[in-house]
Amino acid sequence: MSTAEATERAEAREPSSRIKFSSPRQIPIVGVVTEDEEVQGAFKSMDLNRVIKLFEETGKDDLEERQLKSVKKLVQCYQNGFPLRDLAQIFKILNLCAEKIKTQPHFIEPAYNIIKLCGLPFLKKKASDEITYAEDTANSVGLLGDLMKIQNSELRIQICKCIIDFYHAEPPKKHITGYQQASSSYKIKMAEVGGLAKTMIQSLELLENQLVEKLWVLKALQHLSTSEVNCTLMVKAQAASGICAHLNDPDPSGQLLFRSSEILWNLLEKSSKEEVIQQLSNLKCLLALKEVFKNLFIRGVSHYDRQLRNDILVITTIISQNPGAPMIESGFTRDLILFATFNEVKSQNPLVKGLKLSNSYEDFELKKLLFNIIVILCKDLSTIQLLIDGKVILALFTYVKRPEKHKILEWSAAQYEELQLHAIATLSSVAPFLIDEYMFYNGNAQVLEFLAWCDNEDSFFSHGNSFHGAGGRGNKFAQMRYSLRLLRAMVYLENDTINKDLCEKGAIQQLIGIFKNTISKYNDKEEAILLEIQSDILLILSGLCEHHTPGKEIFGTGGVDIILHVMKTDPKKLQSGLGYNVLLYSTLDSIWCCILGCYPSEDYFLEKEGIFLLLDLLALNQKKFCNLILGIMVEFCDNPKTAAHVNAWRGKKDQTAASLLIKLWRKEEKELGVKRDKYGKIVDTKKPLFTSFQEEQKIIPLPANCPTIAVMDVAENIRAKIYAVLGKLDFENLPGLSAEDFVTLCIIHRYLDFKIGEIWNEIYEEIKLEKLRPVTTDKKILESITAASENIGKMVVSLQSEMIESQARQDVQNEQKVYTKIQATHKQRELANKSWGNFLARTSNAKTLKKAKRLQEKAIESSRYGERPPNAIFHRTDIKGLNATVPSGGVVTVESTPARLVGGPLADTDIALKKLPIRGGALQKLSALWKITGSELSYKSSAYTQSCETD
């Protein structure tokens, strides 16, 4: 039966048509609205206080008749709706009528008519009436729920209709001059404030055996439950447990189940989910849900029945999240497991005998919901035996295989693919609790075989149109991703049987091959999925190799290559949010688990510059990676070949590894709030390593097996790891350090001594707090240890001071050298300026030029010998008539290249030079040219060049 059919049947049985009340217009009353007033659309004034007093009178003979007439007059007067200003008095009259109904049944009709008019919109004369009369209105509307106590079916049904009209209000039949209709949501708001939902829930207890009235109340509650305020009120009135316990009550129309489930849905969505679950987590509610679900599962055939069945299963799934829900005690868990697996595992249970699911959307959703509830149920360890008895692992493994062609399936290809992915995801949650069952059905072999199919190149076009199939359209990435999740969940159990079985079946080589194939299949569209697949592969390999030396040997160079490939990723991608961070974490974890401890792999990693890549990552200065990288560095430094690689590394601005580590130390201490002066020296020699957190925390006496704050500090920051790495590199021979680095290095060098002194100081303080007095010898030892630690601190401070002073002196010397260089530069510049000034003076002043000429000639004459040797030939060094004081250079006379060599301007050559050269025409290819000696050719060539330059 559909929802619409159920609603039509219910409304067909509404008892309003059976009410035989006569119309108010057939009773002659005094003071009716005249035609003129009706045309004007105005209310005739009516003294409501007089009516109230009339109801409060007693002892008169015709009192009942007068009271009935006054109420009928009231109904006639307000037939177009109640004004907000009169609402409090009208409801007081209604309440007085309700009190008389027990003894005077004649008052049922006027009460019925007043309630009927309440379904019309309220009227306001001023815009502020809604606020002014809000309290009176809320109290009046709240009284409707109290009137449900009147034992009259027609009246109760009319109250429910009135409440439903709040949500489907009709406009008044006639417009009243001077009045406006209140806003459509006003009544709904007033119902929330007046607590109507709570009283309606309480009225359900009065209607357990009255189906028609109960259905009307549920219909009203269905409307009221669309509000969060009403849902909160209903939950406080225990609505969830009260409604759920009666889900299985007889109801031929099916409305009770439909409306009840709708109300439960609204309560779960719009109120405190935890409180609703707590109310439903009792045996009575779960038995009712179990019977309803079982009946709908076995006997439901219509579209509506299947939808309702799935809704009930979702509500059950939400309840099953509560560990305190008696799912097993009610027998619901056993039935759910049976229904989840009957299609895959043959069962002789009469509940599922002959039962078959169709490929309709509702049955498909049911199958997924059953898989989902198994995941929730398996978290309760008491359910494990039921899962074993129901052969859940066997049922789920029927989906972990390649789709068979030409096989008639009850599901479509897209549906089967989605169920397959859902089943593998379910296995990832269930199989870790059922290890024996997993191994019994040879789970590792089945998963590895399925992975081999996922990795091969056969033609398979997945639909990728589900939550689990995201990004898997046209490929097998979704199947691969969930299969790897299953393997990861099993490997993380650290079960020797499972891990050894995987290694024996070649899982390590297969996973390395899959990783390499994912690199070749890289696709921007599925980048996030590929990164997740690669991360899971590395995590699985880490789990298989961590405590298994043969596994590390199998990992070998092929595994190291994929790790190096990931480490070469562009650092900018770490901020992309696609999963590169997770992949890098997985890679560092696999270095720790798969490489360290296997010397061939370590050596290969070093040969391929793996340490350089690690230091490059460390230089990125990302705190989330530093701790793990430094831990790997500490382990790697046990290999004697590592130190040379670390010392050979250079980062940006030629930074060395030692300088990088010391810089990280300073940054860590700054974040920890360690006290240092502006030069990086120790401030407090008694507590040289104390952090701000340690300063704030007071020392508390602890048991011997509890680590103190000083001990915990070693594990909570990276200082200990930096100390270990630098210690293995030898503190004395670290390249590329500045004076500031050496100052910090003094502290790092004494880290272990400082930490030991810190721990002894804690011991001494704890003894004092516990008011224990050590023996004299122990006291002297403690004091000497404390003094020795402080002396080490003072020695380090002294050494740091010497380094700082030495650096200051060196800085002064360097500064002096710079100043000397600057002075020489300035002096040279002054000389150049003076020479240039003299040159300008000679060119602009004839007298200065003549004077310079005379000085030049005098200098030349003074440089010559006084007497000439006999037979000496005199050569003049100056040019006559030249008015210049600049010494002339050597004069060379160069003749042009002979025409016989160049051939004239019209000559053509093999190199096809079409434009004329500067002089001599184009070059000519002559064999005679090659007979010229090398020295002559050199001379001719230089002469030609100088001729061109002169021209």
XYZ file of C-alpha atoms in Angstrom, residues 70-695:
626
model
C -24.341 32.698 24.867
C -21.793 30.249 23.470
C -23.741 29.889 20.221
C -23.844 33.668 19.980
C -20.086 33.746 20.491
C -19.558 31.217 17.701
C -21.751 33.199 15.341
C -19.999 36.432 16.186
C -16.496 35.026 15.582
C -17.264 32.774 12.624
C -14.458 34.408 10.596
C -11.766 33.908 13.227
C -10.748 34.966 16.724
C -9.037 38.299 17.342
C -5.845 37.962 19.361
C -7.100 40.419 21.983
C -10.133 38.209 22.798
C -8.345 34.873 22.646
C -7.627 34.522 26.374
C -11.298 35.090 27.320
C -12.570 32.789 24.542
C -10.341 29.949 25.705
C -11.453 30.550 29.282
C -15.018 30.076 28.085
C -13.906 26.945 26.189
C -12.281 25.593 29.347
C -15.489 26.258 31.321
C -17.485 24.357 28.687
C -15.022 21.459 28.950
C -15.540 21.280 32.718
C -19.298 20.966 32.271
C -19.100 18.224 29.627
C -18.695 15.464 32.232
C -22.109 16.219 33.741
C -23.779 18.091 30.912
C -23.119 16.469 27.477
C -24.935 19.324 25.728
C -21.784 21.439 26.025
C -19.879 19.142 23.650
C -21.346 20.880 20.607
C -20.372 24.470 21.588
C -16.905 23.312 22.613
C -16.584 21.509 19.272
C -17.572 24.662 17.369
C -15.117 26.892 19.264
C -12.268 24.417 18.614
C -13.248 24.287 14.957
C -12.947 28.082 14.722
C -9.450 27.837 16.258
C -8.353 26.250 12.987
C -8.938 29.586 11.225
C -6.163 32.193 11.207
C -6.078 34.499 14.195
C -6.826 38.172 13.517
C -4.912 41.243 14.621
C -6.045 44.858 14.699
C -2.571 46.311 15.096
C 0.773 45.129 13.800
C 1.967 44.890 17.392
C -0.855 42.568 18.497
C 1.230 39.480 17.758
C 3.819 40.597 20.313
C 1.371 42.168 22.772
C -0.826 39.080 23.107
C 1.913 36.466 22.550
C 1.770 35.098 26.100
C -2.040 34.831 26.140
C -2.011 33.179 22.727
C 0.649 30.637 23.711
C -1.254 29.691 26.874
C -4.494 29.406 24.906
C -3.018 27.176 22.210
C -1.388 25.015 24.888
C -4.844 24.336 26.377
C -5.797 22.366 23.236
C -3.603 19.480 24.399
C -5.242 19.465 27.835
C -8.690 19.182 26.197
C -7.623 15.753 24.838
C -8.485 14.390 28.290
C -12.185 14.798 27.475
C -13.492 11.370 26.612
C -15.233 12.259 23.395
C -14.004 10.937 20.080
C -15.388 13.744 17.893
C -13.910 16.424 20.115
C -10.472 14.788 20.177
C -10.444 14.392 16.417
C -11.446 18.029 15.964
C -8.561 19.124 18.203
C -6.149 17.146 15.986
C -7.680 18.691 12.835
C -7.310 22.128 14.386
C -3.604 21.503 15.062
C -3.086 20.226 11.505
C -4.766 23.401 10.224
C -1.956 25.369 11.867
C 0.280 24.038 9.089
C -2.341 24.252 6.291
C -4.237 27.397 7.220
C -7.094 28.614 4.986
C -7.861 32.328 4.632
C -11.021 33.640 6.327
C -14.209 33.475 4.291
C -14.786 37.226 4.560
C -12.488 40.132 5.041
C -13.061 41.979 8.304
C -12.547 45.702 8.051
C -9.885 46.905 10.465
C -8.402 43.451 10.999
C -5.558 41.583 9.355
C -4.687 37.931 9.327
C -1.797 36.988 11.638
C 1.291 35.563 9.927
C 1.067 31.928 8.857
C 3.896 30.855 11.169
C 2.445 32.651 14.202
C 0.260 29.778 15.348
C 3.135 27.312 14.870
C 5.392 29.510 16.981
C 2.753 29.843 19.701
C 2.251 26.072 19.712
C 5.985 25.684 20.396
C 5.946 28.242 23.209
C 2.763 26.808 24.743
C 4.193 23.262 24.902
C 1.395 21.760 22.806
C 3.596 18.896 21.533
C 4.282 17.657 25.057
C 0.603 17.478 26.032
C -0.273 15.741 22.771
C 2.346 13.046 23.491
C 0.890 12.587 26.958
C -2.565 12.149 25.434
C -1.371 9.047 23.552
C -1.454 7.114 26.807
C -5.242 7.681 26.927
C -5.783 6.265 23.429
C -4.083 2.859 23.470
C -7.252 0.984 22.414
C -8.793 3.696 20.221
C -7.122 3.322 16.823
C -8.908 6.100 14.891
C -8.246 8.769 17.494
C -4.684 7.519 17.924
C -4.039 7.861 14.188
C -5.276 11.446 14.264
C -3.009 12.259 17.200
C -0.046 10.716 15.353
C -0.913 12.788 12.303
C -0.902 15.945 14.434
C 2.392 14.903 16.053
C 3.832 14.257 12.611
C 3.256 17.929 11.797
C 4.445 19.153 15.179
C 7.669 17.120 14.931
C 8.895 19.212 12.003
C 10.055 21.764 14.581
C 13.221 21.376 16.672
C 11.534 23.010 19.690
C 8.603 20.597 19.551
C 10.926 17.611 19.095
C 12.849 18.614 22.216
C 9.580 18.839 24.175
C 8.450 15.475 22.820
C 11.714 13.792 23.796
C 11.373 15.141 27.333
C 7.926 13.524 27.408
C 9.514 10.142 26.436
C 7.935 10.285 22.991
C 10.502 8.022 21.312
C 10.033 5.007 23.573
C 6.259 5.550 23.828
C 5.754 5.602 20.049
C 8.290 2.870 19.204
C 6.864 0.381 21.718
C 3.513 0.425 19.858
C 4.862 0.141 16.302
C 3.578 -3.400 16.027
C 0.024 -2.654 17.238
C -2.791 -3.910 14.953
C -3.598 -1.416 12.226
C -5.191 -2.540 8.954
C -4.538 0.826 7.294
C -0.777 0.826 7.863
C -0.896 4.472 8.904
C 0.283 3.828 12.445
C 3.613 2.383 11.321
C 4.156 5.020 8.662
C 3.386 8.009 10.883
C 5.268 6.580 13.870
C 8.419 5.951 11.848
C 8.203 9.467 10.416
C 7.982 10.942 13.925
C 10.952 8.831 15.080
C 12.958 10.083 12.094
C 12.167 13.696 12.996
C 13.083 13.130 16.634
C 16.459 11.682 15.644
C 17.177 14.530 13.249
C 15.867 17.543 15.167
C 16.539 16.779 18.836
C 19.220 15.207 20.994
C 20.186 12.086 19.069
C 21.870 10.518 22.090
C 18.773 10.947 24.258
C 16.484 9.469 21.608
C 18.808 6.473 21.176
C 18.841 5.997 24.941
C 15.035 5.943 25.002
C 14.886 3.398 22.184
C 17.588 1.139 23.665
C 15.268 -1.076 25.649
C 13.999 -4.584 25.075
C 10.391 -3.572 24.416
C 11.287 -1.122 21.637
C 13.786 -3.483 19.982
C 11.308 -6.373 20.021
C 8.730 -4.124 18.339
C 11.284 -3.003 15.720
C 12.374 -6.591 15.163
C 8.838 -7.822 14.501
C 8.022 -4.914 12.226
C 11.214 -5.357 10.205
C 10.797 -9.121 9.950
C 7.214 -8.806 8.719
C 8.098 -6.163 6.155
C 11.164 -8.142 4.985
C 9.270 -11.387 4.471
C 5.798 -10.193 3.499
C 6.321 -6.697 2.142
C 5.822 -6.576 -1.614
C 4.876 -3.026 -2.464
C 7.188 -0.129 -3.099
C 5.871 1.558 0.058
C 6.515 -1.531 2.218
C 10.110 -1.756 1.033
C 10.743 1.901 1.726
C 9.289 1.558 5.202
C 11.390 -1.567 5.808
C 14.558 0.331 4.931
C 13.550 3.228 7.190
C 13.083 0.832 10.103
C 16.513 -0.691 9.378
C 18.158 2.738 9.416
C 16.560 3.512 12.790
C 17.790 0.134 14.048
C 21.285 0.899 12.769
C 21.323 4.132 14.740
C 20.154 2.333 17.895
C 22.794 -0.392 17.465
C 25.511 2.264 17.853
C 24.649 2.294 21.552
C 26.688 -0.449 23.264
C 23.993 -0.738 25.923
C 21.201 -1.607 23.470
C 20.052 -5.240 24.001
C 20.389 -6.184 20.342
C 21.557 -9.737 21.060
C 19.052 -10.320 23.885
C 16.165 -9.342 21.612
C 17.352 -11.780 18.911
C 17.528 -8.914 16.443
C 21.277 -9.351 15.805
C 20.896 -12.995 14.770
C 18.051 -12.150 12.382
C 19.972 -9.238 10.825
C 23.013 -11.446 10.195
C 20.751 -14.074 8.626
C 19.071 -11.528 6.346
C 22.474 -10.021 5.391
C 23.984 -13.339 4.248
C 21.098 -15.529 3.040
C 21.718 -14.581 -0.586
C 25.402 -15.640 -0.533
C 25.294 -18.488 2.032
C 22.608 -21.130 1.688
C 20.518 -21.402 4.834
C 17.762 -23.778 5.915
C 16.188 -21.216 8.217
C 12.430 -21.016 7.486
C 12.568 -17.207 7.665
C 14.520 -16.988 4.402
C 13.399 -20.181 2.714
C 12.272 -19.266 -0.779
C 13.050 -15.599 -0.148
C 14.773 -13.666 -2.923
C 15.791 -10.063 -3.411
C 15.084 -8.259 -6.648
C 17.333 -5.694 -8.333
C 14.947 -2.882 -7.383
C 16.403 0.236 -5.839
C 14.868 -0.501 -2.408
C 16.302 -4.039 -2.239
C 19.665 -2.740 -3.403
C 19.628 -0.130 -0.626
C 18.575 -2.832 1.840
C 21.630 -4.931 0.963
C 23.968 -1.999 1.555
C 22.233 -1.146 4.839
C 22.672 -4.740 6.018
C 26.405 -4.593 5.216
C 26.575 -1.339 7.121
C 24.871 -2.657 10.254
C 27.251 -5.639 10.340
C 30.145 -3.180 10.656
C 28.452 -1.612 13.681
C 27.457 -4.924 15.269
C 30.968 -6.395 15.070
C 32.253 -3.753 17.493
C 30.439 -5.634 20.262
C 32.665 -8.613 21.064
C 29.684 -10.653 22.188
C 28.481 -10.571 18.568
C 31.592 -12.358 17.258
C 30.220 -15.859 17.733
C 27.011 -14.925 15.910
C 29.089 -13.605 12.999
C 31.009 -16.883 12.906
C 27.807 -18.945 13.000
C 26.335 -16.782 10.239
C 29.451 -17.337 8.041
C 29.729 -13.596 7.430
C 33.345 -13.821 6.221
C 32.418 -16.450 3.633
C 29.478 -14.355 2.431
C 31.579 -11.224 2.055
C 34.402 -13.036 0.253
C 31.991 -14.047 -2.500
C 32.391 -10.452 -3.740
C 36.216 -10.428 -3.606
C 36.728 -11.828 -7.079
C 36.742 -10.632 -10.641
C 33.321 -10.247 -12.283
C 32.519 -13.337 -14.313
C 31.384 -12.751 -17.882
C 28.309 -14.425 -19.326
C 26.976 -15.134 -15.829
C 23.412 -14.144 -15.045
C 23.492 -11.963 -11.951
C 20.552 -10.747 -9.895
C 22.165 -7.309 -9.748
C 23.018 -5.001 -12.619
C 26.698 -4.388 -13.392
C 26.699 -1.027 -11.613
C 24.865 -2.447 -8.594
C 27.201 -5.436 -8.354
C 30.241 -3.184 -8.505
C 28.925 -1.006 -5.682
C 28.055 -4.043 -3.550
C 31.498 -5.477 -4.252
C 33.216 -2.342 -2.975
C 30.869 -2.167 0.000
C 31.547 -5.809 0.861
C 35.338 -5.302 0.757
C 34.978 -2.216 2.952
C 32.883 -4.271 5.374
C 35.552 -6.984 5.414
C 38.122 -4.379 6.450
C 36.102 -3.786 9.625
C 34.905 -7.334 10.335
C 37.899 -9.519 9.370
C 40.257 -8.192 12.096
C 37.794 -9.579 14.678
C 37.527 -12.946 12.909
C 41.162 -13.868 12.243
C 40.597 -17.635 12.380
C 37.693 -17.408 9.952
C 39.750 -15.159 7.665
C 42.616 -17.655 7.553
C 40.251 -20.635 7.280
C 38.788 -19.247 4.064
C 42.318 -18.456 2.774
C 41.675 -14.717 2.849
C 45.221 -13.595 1.992
C 45.309 -15.640 -1.188
C 41.904 -14.359 -2.299
C 42.834 -10.729 -1.699
C 46.203 -11.040 -3.482
C 44.541 -12.748 -6.435
C 41.965 -9.973 -6.601
C 44.763 -7.382 -6.433
C 46.521 -9.096 -9.341
C 43.328 -8.700 -11.384
C 43.091 -5.027 -10.331
C 46.652 -4.468 -11.569
C 46.406 -6.212 -14.923
C 45.503 -4.536 -18.190
C 42.387 -6.471 -19.199
C 39.400 -4.518 -20.461
C 37.154 -3.565 -17.578
C 35.092 -0.414 -17.407
C 33.842 0.329 -13.918
C 30.995 2.748 -13.364
C 32.445 4.612 -10.380
C 29.054 6.078 -9.498
C 28.916 5.429 -5.744
C 30.509 6.651 -2.549
C 32.972 3.769 -2.521
C 33.611 4.011 -6.257
C 34.611 7.684 -6.272
C 37.331 8.316 -8.854
C 37.145 4.773 -10.196
C 35.201 5.314 -13.388
C 36.725 3.403 -16.295
C 39.496 1.868 -14.155
C 40.011 -0.478 -11.204
C 41.428 2.018 -8.745
C 38.414 1.770 -6.419
C 38.703 -2.022 -6.165
C 42.458 -1.739 -5.604
C 42.044 0.940 -2.950
C 39.573 -1.065 -0.824
C 41.533 -4.310 -1.233
C 44.653 -2.561 0.048
C 42.661 -1.160 2.964
C 41.656 -4.721 3.834
C 45.268 -5.915 3.692
C 46.412 -2.931 5.743
C 43.831 -3.698 8.436
C 45.017 -7.315 8.639
C 48.750 -6.461 8.640
C 48.264 -3.887 11.400
C 47.119 -6.682 13.715
C 50.808 -7.744 13.815
C 49.677 -11.332 13.740
C 52.669 -13.518 12.852
C 50.525 -16.098 11.077
C 48.899 -13.554 8.759
C 52.106 -11.637 7.992
C 54.169 -14.770 7.413
C 51.474 -16.155 5.113
C 51.475 -12.921 3.089
C 55.279 -12.984 2.713
C 55.214 -16.623 1.602
C 52.600 -15.797 -1.015
C 54.820 -13.088 -2.544
C 52.888 -10.099 -1.263
C 56.000 -7.894 -0.956
C 57.111 -8.301 -4.578
C 53.527 -7.966 -5.796
C 52.951 -4.746 -3.871
C 56.222 -3.223 -5.110
C 55.166 -4.067 -8.674
C 51.755 -2.473 -8.124
C 53.423 0.672 -6.777
C 55.635 0.969 -9.863
C 52.606 0.490 -12.105
C 50.711 3.270 -10.317
C 53.617 5.587 -11.102
C 53.312 4.800 -14.789
C 49.496 5.173 -14.648
C 49.663 8.617 -13.042
C 46.564 10.659 -13.791
C 45.744 14.145 -12.540
C 42.050 13.308 -12.213
C 42.649 10.368 -9.869
C 45.711 11.872 -8.187
C 44.261 11.738 -4.663
C 43.224 8.074 -5.049
C 46.621 7.077 -6.463
C 48.348 8.784 -3.551
C 46.141 6.881 -1.112
C 46.925 3.605 -2.882
C 50.657 4.319 -2.737
C 50.456 5.280 0.943
C 48.610 2.058 1.810
C 51.155 -0.049 -0.115
C 54.035 1.499 1.817
C 52.230 1.035 5.136
C 51.547 -2.621 4.358
C 55.186 -3.150 3.379
C 56.255 -1.501 6.642
C 54.048 -3.836 8.627
C 55.362 -6.917 6.799
C 59.061 -5.982 7.146
C 59.257 -4.310 10.547
C 60.005 -7.437 12.603
C 60.830 -9.756 9.722
C 64.440 -9.686 8.466
C 63.784 -11.963 5.449
C 61.043 -9.544 4.455
C 63.545 -6.664 4.464
C 65.830 -8.671 2.195
C 62.926 -9.350 -0.184
C 62.119 -5.624 -0.137
C 65.628 -5.036 -1.541
C 66.665 -2.506 -4.128
C 63.283 -2.502 -5.860
C 61.639 -1.259 -2.687
C 64.367 1.329 -2.097
C 63.802 2.686 -5.610
C 60.112 3.416 -4.968
C 60.983 5.104 -1.676
C 63.553 7.316 -3.390
C 60.997 8.149 -6.080
C 58.578 9.484 -3.448
C 61.290 11.418 -1.635
C 62.086 13.312 -4.853
C 58.566 14.760 -4.923
C 58.362 18.522 -5.345
C 58.096 20.005 -1.797
C 55.443 22.464 -3.014
C 53.013 19.554 -3.405
C 53.111 18.905 0.354
C 50.796 21.894 0.769
C 48.351 20.812 -1.959
C 46.036 18.892 0.395
C 45.804 15.918 -1.977
C 47.590 13.480 0.314
C 51.293 14.031 -0.334
C 51.825 14.577 3.395
C 50.346 11.161 4.184
C 52.435 9.565 1.433
C 55.588 11.130 2.847
C 54.748 9.866 6.335
C 54.255 6.383 4.907
C 57.576 6.667 3.066
C 59.503 7.679 6.177
C 57.845 4.856 8.097
C 58.878 2.365 5.404
C 62.505 3.640 5.573
C 62.462 2.887 9.278
C 60.818 -0.536 8.950
C 62.041 -1.842 5.580
C 65.570 -0.430 5.125
C 67.114 0.140 8.530
C 68.644 -3.068 9.841
C 69.268 -4.526 6.375
C 72.846 -3.525 5.442
C 72.586 -4.153 1.664
C 69.482 -1.955 1.520
C 71.143 0.707 3.675
C 74.207 0.789 1.428
C 72.052 1.009 -1.697
C 70.044 3.810 -0.114
C 73.276 5.692 0.610
C 74.619 5.092 -2.910
C 71.467 6.586 -4.386
C 71.934 9.735 -2.254
C 69.080 8.864 0.072
C 70.696 10.721 2.981
C 70.843 13.845 0.815
C 67.107 13.539 0.183
C 66.424 13.080 3.896
C 68.396 16.200 4.734
C 66.586 18.100 1.961
C 63.312 17.187 3.649
C 64.704 18.189 7.042
C 65.760 21.551 5.588
C 62.111 22.258 4.713
C 61.773 22.911 8.450
C 58.331 21.331 8.757
C 57.887 20.352 12.388
C 55.575 17.430 11.632
C 58.367 15.619 9.763
C 61.435 16.661 11.795
C 61.019 14.186 14.647
C 60.638 11.172 12.367
C 63.471 12.209 10.024
C 65.859 12.783 12.924
C 64.961 9.381 14.345
C 65.856 7.792 11.012
C 69.097 9.800 10.913
C 70.069 8.524 14.369
C 69.607 4.924 13.235
C 71.361 5.488 9.920
C 74.414 6.996 11.616
C 75.176 3.538 13.031
C 76.297 2.729 9.498
C 79.950 3.928 9.231
C 79.360 5.111 5.647
C 76.678 7.585 6.672
C 78.899 10.243 8.281
C 80.678 11.038 5.019
C 77.336 11.523 3.230
C 75.995 13.772 5.978
C 79.127 15.945 6.011
C 79.118 16.172 2.206
C 75.555 17.511 1.993
C 75.051 21.166 1.189
C 71.772 23.012 1.305
C 70.735 26.491 0.298
C 73.465 29.135 0.688
C 75.986 26.323 1.091
C 74.505 25.283 4.451
C 75.984 22.140 6.025
C 74.121 19.384 7.841
C 75.687 20.344 11.190
C 74.613 23.965 10.751
C 71.084 22.819 9.873
C 70.829 20.614 12.981
C 72.092 23.388 15.265
C 69.614 25.805 13.698
C 66.806 23.325 14.417
C 68.034 23.078 18.025
C 67.808 26.845 18.462
C 64.342 26.964 16.932
C 63.148 24.127 19.183
C 64.487 25.821 22.304
C 62.819 29.077 21.312
C 59.457 27.302 20.972
C 59.996 25.496 24.290
C 60.786 28.765 26.054
C 64.325 27.821 27.194
C 66.125 30.782 28.743
C 69.079 32.048 26.660
C 70.647 35.491 26.382
C 70.934 37.455 23.149
C 74.147 35.611 22.229
C 72.643 32.157 22.880
C 74.503 31.629 26.171
C 73.140 29.742 29.180
C 71.318 32.024 31.615
C 70.659 29.648 34.519
C 73.579 27.271 35.115
C 71.511 25.221 37.584
C 68.754 24.549 35.037
C 70.349 25.005 31.607
C 67.782 22.876 29.733
C 64.592 23.867 31.573
C 61.623 24.694 29.340
C 58.839 27.116 30.198
C 56.516 24.140 30.797
C 58.953 22.639 33.301
C 59.214 25.999 35.046
